[in-house]
Amino acid sequence: MGAYVSLPTWWRSNDSRYRLVLGKCPECGAHNFPAEGVCASCNADADFEEVEPEGTGTVQAVTVISGGAPPEFDEYQTREGAFATGIIELAEGARLPGMFCDCDPSEISRGDRVEAVVRRLYEQEGVPRYGVKFRPVE
Ligand SMILES: [Zn+2]
């Protein structure tokens, strides 16, 4: 996250951003995100089967960003203050980076259960960008 993403690239990737499409490896059964490239588990260069995850996971790492966010998050940070980002391991086993929402960023910690929700991420070239964030579940 944080790199400049052009509009065409954004729209092409919308599907996986909204639905968190995983790629199930036909060789070893591991789930990969994004659903392309080689398998992170067995390095097979195979055609993944697309799988929609249930959308819950566990926080593996968390970082609270309270200043110096990438430019596209300036507005968000001004509006929301500090926010938390981190690595989430989905119930299916795939790991991905994400932002946390609907909570005090200092309350997120490793091992917390979270669920995926679609939220506005930031605005670029006048277009709001939406994507998946994770919020704590009790
Ligand atoms: Zn594999």
XYZ file of C-alpha atoms and ligand atoms in Angstrom:
139
model
C 0.000 0.000 0.000
C 0.988 3.590 -0.388
C 2.420 3.493 -3.907
C 0.837 5.596 -6.589
C -1.820 3.586 -8.421
C -3.052 4.816 -11.792
C -6.768 4.763 -12.481
C -6.663 1.943 -15.073
C -4.652 -0.205 -12.682
C -7.079 0.639 -9.924
C -10.132 -0.392 -11.938
C -8.494 -3.584 -13.119
C -7.786 -4.528 -9.556
C -11.166 -3.443 -8.195
C -12.521 -6.947 -8.186
C -9.840 -8.331 -5.954
C -9.877 -5.207 -3.789
C -13.572 -5.473 -3.062
C -13.891 -9.202 -2.837
C -10.438 -10.226 -1.630
C -10.304 -12.946 -4.259
C -7.823 -15.611 -3.267
C -6.073 -18.066 -5.549
C -6.176 -21.662 -4.413
C -3.079 -23.541 -5.523
C -3.966 -26.765 -7.393
C -0.653 -28.304 -6.321
C -0.699 -27.851 -2.550
C -4.096 -26.290 -1.775
C -2.620 -23.113 -0.223
C -4.531 -19.843 -0.667
C -2.643 -16.944 -2.233
C -3.351 -13.224 -2.318
C -3.352 -11.718 -4.843
C -4.627 -14.629 -6.918
C -1.778 -14.524 -9.418
C 1.917 -15.284 -9.701
C 3.569 -18.282 -8.120
C 2.279 -20.050 -5.028
C 3.742 -18.540 -1.842
C 3.650 -21.953 -0.217
C 5.114 -24.368 -2.799
C 6.358 -22.023 -5.583
C 4.194 -23.770 -8.173
C 3.545 -21.624 -11.230
C 0.028 -22.919 -11.656
C -3.411 -21.621 -12.553
C -5.040 -20.768 -9.270
C -8.671 -21.525 -8.623
C -10.378 -18.291 -7.548
C -11.848 -18.524 -4.093
C -13.856 -15.933 -2.214
C -12.799 -15.941 1.434
C -15.273 -15.736 4.288
C -13.654 -12.415 5.171
C -12.436 -12.988 8.674
C -8.882 -13.230 9.880
C -6.356 -12.640 12.605
C -4.015 -9.694 13.056
C -0.402 -10.813 12.556
C 1.323 -7.442 12.841
C 0.171 -3.898 13.428
C 1.699 -0.460 12.967
C 0.034 2.766 14.066
C 0.729 5.585 11.608
C 0.463 8.934 13.347
C 2.436 11.063 10.929
C 4.293 10.942 7.641
C 1.690 8.884 5.812
C 2.012 8.468 2.035
C 0.617 11.549 0.181
C -2.648 9.868 -0.842
C -3.456 9.349 2.829
C -2.795 12.975 3.838
C -6.472 13.899 3.709
C -7.483 10.760 5.570
C -4.925 11.380 8.266
C -5.990 15.007 8.617
C -9.603 13.910 8.994
C -9.152 10.771 11.068
C -5.895 11.280 12.927
C -3.685 8.285 13.561
C -4.648 5.026 11.926
C -3.472 1.461 12.134
C -2.191 -0.728 9.323
C -0.860 -4.227 9.457
C -0.782 -7.765 8.193
C -3.887 -9.921 8.405
C -3.932 -13.676 8.072
C -7.276 -14.732 6.656
C -9.100 -17.807 7.908
C -8.032 -19.474 4.620
C -4.375 -18.901 5.468
C -3.472 -16.143 2.978
C -1.734 -13.083 4.409
C -2.267 -9.568 3.147
C -1.606 -5.996 4.209
C -4.560 -3.896 5.271
C -5.837 -0.903 7.208
C -7.889 -1.222 10.347
C -11.063 0.797 10.915
C -13.998 1.335 13.270
C -11.743 1.287 16.301
C -9.141 3.223 18.194
C -5.894 2.357 16.364
C -4.127 1.771 19.661
C -6.644 -0.967 20.521
C -5.593 -3.259 17.674
C -3.048 -5.853 18.627
C -1.517 -9.057 17.356
C -3.901 -12.011 17.586
C -7.088 -9.916 17.395
C -9.897 -11.291 15.247
C -10.979 -8.967 12.441
C -13.431 -8.985 9.556
C -13.230 -7.367 6.121
C -15.472 -4.401 5.280
C -15.490 -2.077 2.261
C -14.513 1.482 3.122
C -13.376 4.634 1.383
C -9.580 4.559 1.326
C -8.599 7.918 -0.118
C -9.227 10.237 -3.029
C -6.868 10.519 -5.972
C -7.378 12.474 -9.210
C -10.762 13.483 -7.795
C -11.975 9.905 -7.568
C -12.642 8.300 -4.193
C -10.899 4.965 -3.977
C -12.653 2.239 -2.087
C -11.204 -0.939 -0.805
C -11.238 -3.452 1.951
C -10.371 -2.551 5.518
C -10.545 -4.684 8.606
C -12.500 -4.023 11.769
C -12.326 -5.879 15.061
C -14.913 -8.536 15.835
C -15.828 -9.440 19.381
Zn 1.113 -24.334 -3.774
